[in-house]
mmCIF file with all atom_site columns, C-alpha atoms in Angstrom:
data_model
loop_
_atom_site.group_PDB
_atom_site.id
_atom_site.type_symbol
_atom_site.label_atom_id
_atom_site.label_alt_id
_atom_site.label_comp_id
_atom_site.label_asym_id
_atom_site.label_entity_id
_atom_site.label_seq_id
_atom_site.pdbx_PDB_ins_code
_atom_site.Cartn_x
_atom_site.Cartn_y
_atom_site.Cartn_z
_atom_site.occupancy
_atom_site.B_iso_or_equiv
_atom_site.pdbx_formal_charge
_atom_site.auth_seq_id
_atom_site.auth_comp_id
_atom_site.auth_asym_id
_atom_site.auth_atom_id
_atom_site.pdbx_PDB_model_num
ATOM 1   C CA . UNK A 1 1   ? 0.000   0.000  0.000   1.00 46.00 ? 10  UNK A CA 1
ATOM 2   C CA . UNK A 1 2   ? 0.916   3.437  -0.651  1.00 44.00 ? 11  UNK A CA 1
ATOM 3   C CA . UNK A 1 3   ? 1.388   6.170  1.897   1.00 46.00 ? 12  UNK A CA 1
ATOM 4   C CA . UNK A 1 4   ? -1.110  9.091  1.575   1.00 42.00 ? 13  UNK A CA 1
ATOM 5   C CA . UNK A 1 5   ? 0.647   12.417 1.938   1.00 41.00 ? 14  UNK A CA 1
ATOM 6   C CA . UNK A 1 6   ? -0.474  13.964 4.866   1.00 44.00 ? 15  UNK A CA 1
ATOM 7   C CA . UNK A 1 7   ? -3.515  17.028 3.794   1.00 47.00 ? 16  UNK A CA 1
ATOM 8   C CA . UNK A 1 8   ? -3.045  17.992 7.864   1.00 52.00 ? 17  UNK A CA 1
ATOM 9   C CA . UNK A 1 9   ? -3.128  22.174 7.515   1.00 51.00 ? 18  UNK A CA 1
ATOM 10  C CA . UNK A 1 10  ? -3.454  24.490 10.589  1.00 59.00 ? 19  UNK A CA 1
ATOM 11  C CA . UNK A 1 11  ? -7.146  25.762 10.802  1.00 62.00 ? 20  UNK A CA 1
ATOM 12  C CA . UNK A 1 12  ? -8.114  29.024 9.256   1.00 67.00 ? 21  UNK A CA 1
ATOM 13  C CA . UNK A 1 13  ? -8.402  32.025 11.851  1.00 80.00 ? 22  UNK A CA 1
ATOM 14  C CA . UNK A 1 14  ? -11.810 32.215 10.472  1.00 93.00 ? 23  UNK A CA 1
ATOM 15  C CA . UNK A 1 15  ? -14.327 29.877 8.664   1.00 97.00 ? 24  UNK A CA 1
ATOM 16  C CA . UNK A 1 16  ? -15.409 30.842 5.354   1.00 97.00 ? 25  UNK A CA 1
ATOM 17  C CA . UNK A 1 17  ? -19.218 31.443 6.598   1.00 97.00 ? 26  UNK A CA 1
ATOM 18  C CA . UNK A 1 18  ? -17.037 33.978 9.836   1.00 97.00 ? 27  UNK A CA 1
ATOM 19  C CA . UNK A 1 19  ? -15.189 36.106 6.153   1.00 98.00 ? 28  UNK A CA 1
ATOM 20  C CA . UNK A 1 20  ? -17.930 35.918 3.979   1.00 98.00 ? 29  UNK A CA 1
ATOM 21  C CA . UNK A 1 21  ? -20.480 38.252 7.341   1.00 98.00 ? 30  UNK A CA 1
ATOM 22  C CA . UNK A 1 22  ? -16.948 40.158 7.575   1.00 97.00 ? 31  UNK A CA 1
ATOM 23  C CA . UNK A 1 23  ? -16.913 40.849 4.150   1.00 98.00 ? 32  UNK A CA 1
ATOM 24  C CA . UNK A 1 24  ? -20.429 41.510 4.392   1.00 98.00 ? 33  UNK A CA 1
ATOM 25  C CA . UNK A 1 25  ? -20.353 43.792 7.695   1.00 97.00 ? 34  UNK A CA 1
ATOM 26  C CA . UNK A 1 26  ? -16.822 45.800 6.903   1.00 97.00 ? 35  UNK A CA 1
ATOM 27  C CA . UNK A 1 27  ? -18.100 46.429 3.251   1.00 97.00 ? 36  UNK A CA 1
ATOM 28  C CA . UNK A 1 28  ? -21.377 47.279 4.176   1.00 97.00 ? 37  UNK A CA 1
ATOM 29  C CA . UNK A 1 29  ? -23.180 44.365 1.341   1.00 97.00 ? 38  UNK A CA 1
ATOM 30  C CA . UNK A 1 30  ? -26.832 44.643 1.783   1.00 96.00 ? 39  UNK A CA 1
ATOM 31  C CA . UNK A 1 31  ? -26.502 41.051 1.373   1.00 97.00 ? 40  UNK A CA 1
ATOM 32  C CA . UNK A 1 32  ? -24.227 37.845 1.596   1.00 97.00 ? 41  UNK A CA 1
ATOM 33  C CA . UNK A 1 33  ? -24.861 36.635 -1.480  1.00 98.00 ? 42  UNK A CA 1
ATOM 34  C CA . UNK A 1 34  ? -23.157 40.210 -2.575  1.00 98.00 ? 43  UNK A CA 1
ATOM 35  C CA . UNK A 1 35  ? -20.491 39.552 -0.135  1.00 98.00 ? 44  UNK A CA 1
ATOM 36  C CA . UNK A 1 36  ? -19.802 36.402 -1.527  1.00 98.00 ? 45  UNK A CA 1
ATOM 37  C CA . UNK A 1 37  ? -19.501 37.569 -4.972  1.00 98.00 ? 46  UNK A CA 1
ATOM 38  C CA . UNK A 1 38  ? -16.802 39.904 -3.961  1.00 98.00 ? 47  UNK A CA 1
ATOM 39  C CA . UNK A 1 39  ? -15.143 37.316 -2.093  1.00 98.00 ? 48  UNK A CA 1
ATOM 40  C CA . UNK A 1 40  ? -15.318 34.981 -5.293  1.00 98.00 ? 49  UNK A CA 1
ATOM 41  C CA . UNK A 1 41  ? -14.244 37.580 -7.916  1.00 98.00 ? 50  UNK A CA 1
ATOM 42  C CA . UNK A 1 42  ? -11.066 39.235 -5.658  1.00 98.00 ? 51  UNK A CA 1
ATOM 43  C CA . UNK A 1 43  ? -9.800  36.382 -4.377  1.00 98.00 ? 52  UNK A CA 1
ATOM 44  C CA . UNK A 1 44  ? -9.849  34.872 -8.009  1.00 97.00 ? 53  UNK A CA 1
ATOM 45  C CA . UNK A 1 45  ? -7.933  38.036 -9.229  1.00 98.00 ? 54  UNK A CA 1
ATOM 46  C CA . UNK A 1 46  ? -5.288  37.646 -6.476  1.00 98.00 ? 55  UNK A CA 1
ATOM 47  C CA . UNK A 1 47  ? -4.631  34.200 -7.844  1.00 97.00 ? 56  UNK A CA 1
ATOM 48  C CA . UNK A 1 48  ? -3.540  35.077 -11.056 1.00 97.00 ? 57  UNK A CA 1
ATOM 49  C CA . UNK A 1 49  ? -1.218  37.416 -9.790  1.00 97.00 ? 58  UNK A CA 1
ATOM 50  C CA . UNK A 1 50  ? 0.552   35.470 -7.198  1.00 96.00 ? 59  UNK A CA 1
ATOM 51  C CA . UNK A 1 51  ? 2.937   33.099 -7.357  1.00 94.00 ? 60  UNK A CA 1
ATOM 52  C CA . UNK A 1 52  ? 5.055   30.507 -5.586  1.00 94.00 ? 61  UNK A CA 1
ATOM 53  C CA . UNK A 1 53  ? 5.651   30.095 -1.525  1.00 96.00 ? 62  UNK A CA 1
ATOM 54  C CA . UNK A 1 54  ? 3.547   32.911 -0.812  1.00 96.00 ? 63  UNK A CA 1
ATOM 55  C CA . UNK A 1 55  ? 0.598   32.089 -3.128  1.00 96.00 ? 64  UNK A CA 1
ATOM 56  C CA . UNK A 1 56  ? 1.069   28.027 -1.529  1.00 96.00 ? 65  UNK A CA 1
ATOM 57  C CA . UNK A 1 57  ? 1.501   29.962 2.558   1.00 97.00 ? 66  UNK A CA 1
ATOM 58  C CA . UNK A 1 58  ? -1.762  32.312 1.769   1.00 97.00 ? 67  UNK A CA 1
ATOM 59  C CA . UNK A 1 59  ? -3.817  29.670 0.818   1.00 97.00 ? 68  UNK A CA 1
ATOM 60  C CA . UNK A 1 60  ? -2.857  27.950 3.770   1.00 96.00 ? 69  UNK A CA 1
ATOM 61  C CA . UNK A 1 61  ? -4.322  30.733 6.028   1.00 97.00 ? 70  UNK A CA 1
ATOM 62  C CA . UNK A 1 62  ? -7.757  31.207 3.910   1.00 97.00 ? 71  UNK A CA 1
ATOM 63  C CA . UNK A 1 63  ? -10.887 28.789 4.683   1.00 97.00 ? 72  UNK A CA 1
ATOM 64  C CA . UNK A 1 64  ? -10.955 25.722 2.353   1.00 96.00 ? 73  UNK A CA 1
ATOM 65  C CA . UNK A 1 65  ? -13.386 27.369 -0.373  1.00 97.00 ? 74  UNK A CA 1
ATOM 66  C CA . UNK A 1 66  ? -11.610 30.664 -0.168  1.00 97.00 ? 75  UNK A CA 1
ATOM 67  C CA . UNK A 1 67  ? -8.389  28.678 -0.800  1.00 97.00 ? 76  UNK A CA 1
ATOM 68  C CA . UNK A 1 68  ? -10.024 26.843 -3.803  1.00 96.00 ? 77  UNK A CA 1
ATOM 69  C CA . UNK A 1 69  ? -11.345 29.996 -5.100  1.00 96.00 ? 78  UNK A CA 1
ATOM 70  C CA . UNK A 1 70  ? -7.911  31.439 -5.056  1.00 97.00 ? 79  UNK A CA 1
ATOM 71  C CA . UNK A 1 71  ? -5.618  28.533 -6.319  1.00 96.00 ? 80  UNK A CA 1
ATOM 72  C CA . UNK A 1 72  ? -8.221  27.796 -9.039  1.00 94.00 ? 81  UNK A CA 1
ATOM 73  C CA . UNK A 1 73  ? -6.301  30.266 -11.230 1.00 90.00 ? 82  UNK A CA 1
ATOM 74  C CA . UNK A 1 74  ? -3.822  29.773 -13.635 1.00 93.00 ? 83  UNK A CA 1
ATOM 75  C CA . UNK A 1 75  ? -1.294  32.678 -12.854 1.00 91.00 ? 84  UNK A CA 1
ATOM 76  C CA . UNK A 1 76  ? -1.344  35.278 -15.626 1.00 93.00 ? 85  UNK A CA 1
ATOM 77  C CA . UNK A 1 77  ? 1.746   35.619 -17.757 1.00 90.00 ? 86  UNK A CA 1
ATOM 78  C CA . UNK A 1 78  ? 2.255   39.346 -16.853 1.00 90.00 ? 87  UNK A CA 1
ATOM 79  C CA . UNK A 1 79  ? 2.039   41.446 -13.550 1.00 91.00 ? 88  UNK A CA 1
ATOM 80  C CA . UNK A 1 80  ? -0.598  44.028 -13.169 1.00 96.00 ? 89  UNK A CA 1
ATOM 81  C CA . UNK A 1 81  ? 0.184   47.022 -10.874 1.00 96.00 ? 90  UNK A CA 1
ATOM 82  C CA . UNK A 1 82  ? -2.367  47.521 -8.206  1.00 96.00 ? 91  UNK A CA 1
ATOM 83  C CA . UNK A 1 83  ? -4.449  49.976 -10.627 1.00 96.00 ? 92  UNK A CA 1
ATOM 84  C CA . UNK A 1 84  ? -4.424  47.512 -13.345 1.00 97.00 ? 93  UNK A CA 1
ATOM 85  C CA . UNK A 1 85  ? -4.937  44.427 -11.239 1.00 98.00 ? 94  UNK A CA 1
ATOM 86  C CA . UNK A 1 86  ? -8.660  47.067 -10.227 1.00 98.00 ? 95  UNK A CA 1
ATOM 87  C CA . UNK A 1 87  ? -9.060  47.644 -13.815 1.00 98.00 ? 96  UNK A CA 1
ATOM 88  C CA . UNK A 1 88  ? -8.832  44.417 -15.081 1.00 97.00 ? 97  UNK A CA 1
ATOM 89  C CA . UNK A 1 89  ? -11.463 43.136 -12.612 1.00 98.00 ? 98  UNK A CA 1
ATOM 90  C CA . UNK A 1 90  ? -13.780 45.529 -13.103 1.00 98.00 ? 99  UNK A CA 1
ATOM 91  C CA . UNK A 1 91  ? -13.514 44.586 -16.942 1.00 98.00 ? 100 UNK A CA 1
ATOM 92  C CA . UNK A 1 92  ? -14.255 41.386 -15.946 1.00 96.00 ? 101 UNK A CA 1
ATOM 93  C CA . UNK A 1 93  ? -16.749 41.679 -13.586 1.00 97.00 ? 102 UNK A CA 1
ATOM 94  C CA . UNK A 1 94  ? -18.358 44.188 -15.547 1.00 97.00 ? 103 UNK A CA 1
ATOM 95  C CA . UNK A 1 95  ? -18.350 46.698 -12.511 1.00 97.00 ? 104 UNK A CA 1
ATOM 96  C CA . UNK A 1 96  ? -17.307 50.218 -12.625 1.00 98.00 ? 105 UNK A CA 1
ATOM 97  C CA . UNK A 1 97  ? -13.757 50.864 -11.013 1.00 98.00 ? 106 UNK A CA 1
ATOM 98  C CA . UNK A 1 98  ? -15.036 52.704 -8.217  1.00 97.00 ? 107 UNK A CA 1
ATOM 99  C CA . UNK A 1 99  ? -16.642 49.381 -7.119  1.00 97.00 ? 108 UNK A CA 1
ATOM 100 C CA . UNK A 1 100 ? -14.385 47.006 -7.467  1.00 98.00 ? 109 UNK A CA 1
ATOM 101 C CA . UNK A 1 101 ? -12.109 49.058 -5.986  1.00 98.00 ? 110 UNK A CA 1
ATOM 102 C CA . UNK A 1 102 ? -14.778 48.459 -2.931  1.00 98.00 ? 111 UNK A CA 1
ATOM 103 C CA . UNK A 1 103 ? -14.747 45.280 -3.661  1.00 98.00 ? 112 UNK A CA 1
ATOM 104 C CA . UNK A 1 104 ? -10.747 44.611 -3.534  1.00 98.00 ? 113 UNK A CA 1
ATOM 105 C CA . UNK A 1 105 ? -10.781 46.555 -0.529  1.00 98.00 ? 114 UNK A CA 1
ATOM 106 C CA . UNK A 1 106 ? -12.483 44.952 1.537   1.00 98.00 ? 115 UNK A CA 1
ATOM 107 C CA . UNK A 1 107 ? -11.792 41.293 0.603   1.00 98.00 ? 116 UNK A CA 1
ATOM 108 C CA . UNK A 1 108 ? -8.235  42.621 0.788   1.00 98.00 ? 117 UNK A CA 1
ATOM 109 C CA . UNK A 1 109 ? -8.103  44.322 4.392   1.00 97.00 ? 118 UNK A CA 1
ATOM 110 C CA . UNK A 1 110 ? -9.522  41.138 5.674   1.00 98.00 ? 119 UNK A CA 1
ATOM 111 C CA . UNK A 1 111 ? -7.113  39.005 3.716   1.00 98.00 ? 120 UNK A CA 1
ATOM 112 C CA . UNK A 1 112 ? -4.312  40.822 4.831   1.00 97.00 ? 121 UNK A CA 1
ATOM 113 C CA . UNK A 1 113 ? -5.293  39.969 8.727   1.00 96.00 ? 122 UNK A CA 1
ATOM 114 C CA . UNK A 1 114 ? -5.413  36.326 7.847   1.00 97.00 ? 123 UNK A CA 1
ATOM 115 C CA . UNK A 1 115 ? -1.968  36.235 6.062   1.00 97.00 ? 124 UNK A CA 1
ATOM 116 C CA . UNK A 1 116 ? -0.279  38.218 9.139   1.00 96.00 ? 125 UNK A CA 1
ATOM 117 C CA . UNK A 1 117 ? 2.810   40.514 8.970   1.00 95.00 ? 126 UNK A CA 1
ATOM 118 C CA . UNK A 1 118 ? 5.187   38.460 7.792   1.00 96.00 ? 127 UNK A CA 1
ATOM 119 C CA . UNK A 1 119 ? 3.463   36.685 4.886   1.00 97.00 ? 128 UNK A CA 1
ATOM 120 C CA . UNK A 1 120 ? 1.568   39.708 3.905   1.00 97.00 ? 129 UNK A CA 1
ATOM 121 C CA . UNK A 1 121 ? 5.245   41.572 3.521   1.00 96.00 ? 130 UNK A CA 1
ATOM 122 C CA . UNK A 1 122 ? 6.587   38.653 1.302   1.00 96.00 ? 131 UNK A CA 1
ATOM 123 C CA . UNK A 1 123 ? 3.846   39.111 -0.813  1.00 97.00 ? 132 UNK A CA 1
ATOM 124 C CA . UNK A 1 124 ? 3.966   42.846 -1.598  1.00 96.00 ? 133 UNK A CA 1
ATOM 125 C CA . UNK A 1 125 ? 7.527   42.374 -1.936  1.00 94.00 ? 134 UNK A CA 1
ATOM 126 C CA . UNK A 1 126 ? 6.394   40.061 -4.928  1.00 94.00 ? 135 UNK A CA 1
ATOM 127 C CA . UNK A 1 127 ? 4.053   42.167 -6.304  1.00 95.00 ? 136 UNK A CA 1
ATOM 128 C CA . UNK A 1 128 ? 4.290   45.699 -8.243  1.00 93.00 ? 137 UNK A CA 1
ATOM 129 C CA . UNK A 1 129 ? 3.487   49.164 -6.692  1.00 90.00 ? 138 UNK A CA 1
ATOM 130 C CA . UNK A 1 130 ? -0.308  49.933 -5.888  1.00 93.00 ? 139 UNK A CA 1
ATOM 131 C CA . UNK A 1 131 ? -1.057  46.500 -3.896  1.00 96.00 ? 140 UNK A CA 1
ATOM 132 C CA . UNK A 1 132 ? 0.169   47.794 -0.329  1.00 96.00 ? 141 UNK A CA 1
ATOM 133 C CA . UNK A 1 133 ? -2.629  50.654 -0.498  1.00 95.00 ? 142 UNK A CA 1
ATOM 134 C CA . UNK A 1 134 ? -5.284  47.588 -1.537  1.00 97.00 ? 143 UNK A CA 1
ATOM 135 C CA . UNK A 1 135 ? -4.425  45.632 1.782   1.00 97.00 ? 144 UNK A CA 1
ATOM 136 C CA . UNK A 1 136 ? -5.357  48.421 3.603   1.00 95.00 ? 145 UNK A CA 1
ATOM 137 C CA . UNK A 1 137 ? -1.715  49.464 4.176   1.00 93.00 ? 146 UNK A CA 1
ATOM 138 C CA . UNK A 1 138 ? 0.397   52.477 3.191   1.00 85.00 ? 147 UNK A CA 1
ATOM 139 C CA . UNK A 1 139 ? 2.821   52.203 0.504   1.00 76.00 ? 148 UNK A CA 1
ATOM 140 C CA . UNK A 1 140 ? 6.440   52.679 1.378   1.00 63.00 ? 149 UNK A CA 1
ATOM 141 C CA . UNK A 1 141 ? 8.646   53.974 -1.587  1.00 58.00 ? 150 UNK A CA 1
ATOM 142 C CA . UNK A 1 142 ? 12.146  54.540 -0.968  1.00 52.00 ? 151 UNK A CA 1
ATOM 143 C CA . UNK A 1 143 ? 13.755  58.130 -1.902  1.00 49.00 ? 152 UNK A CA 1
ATOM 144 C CA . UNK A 1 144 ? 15.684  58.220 -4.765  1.00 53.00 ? 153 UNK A CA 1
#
């Protein structure tokens, strides 16, 4: 018989039901199903922009579905800066960019508690300039 690997990963700081009323209370959804459509659409977007240990450690720290919802993209062949990664959404979703910048907001601020510190450096360190200000945090540039 063959070993199974071992699918043992730490439990999510929150379940997906716990984001989806956060998403739903901190963005102010008049409804869940709403909230979930963010949720769906964001996280989807974030997983065709990042890549390697930090797109395998954030997935870690979502709820199973979020996870699912985010590694069930194929990573895009170029990098969008934080305005283009909005803009490209709200192409897709059909939204105007005021909303889906909202939309990334939110999901985003909330993401950004489950991935901690640490992980949530690593992955603006990966990504262009415009993503700090999406995770709710300020963007540090460097003087030239």
């Amino acid at each position: 018989m063959y070993a199974q690997p071992n699918l043992d990963r730490p439990a999510p700081a929150m379940t997906y039901d716990q984001l989806l009323e956060r998403v739903r209370y901190d963005g102010a959804y008049s409804t869940r199903e709403r909230a979930e459509t963010a949720v769906t659409a964001v996280l989807a977007a974030l997983g065709r922009q990042l890549v390697g240990d930090e797109r395998v450690d954030l997935a870690a720290r979502l709820p199973v579905e979020a996870a699912l919802q985010f590694t069930g993209q194929v990573p895009a062949t170029e990098t969008l800066t934080g305005w283009g990664f909005v803009k490209d959404l709200a192409d897709r979703t059909g939204a105007t960019p005021a909303t889906t910048r909202w939309d990334v907001g939110t999901v985003l601020t909330i993401v950004a508690e489950l991935a901690g510190h640490e992980l949530l450096a690593r992955i603006l360190t990966q990504l262009p300039s415009g993503y700090a200000l999406l995770f709710g945090r300020a963007e540090l540039i460097q003087a030239a």
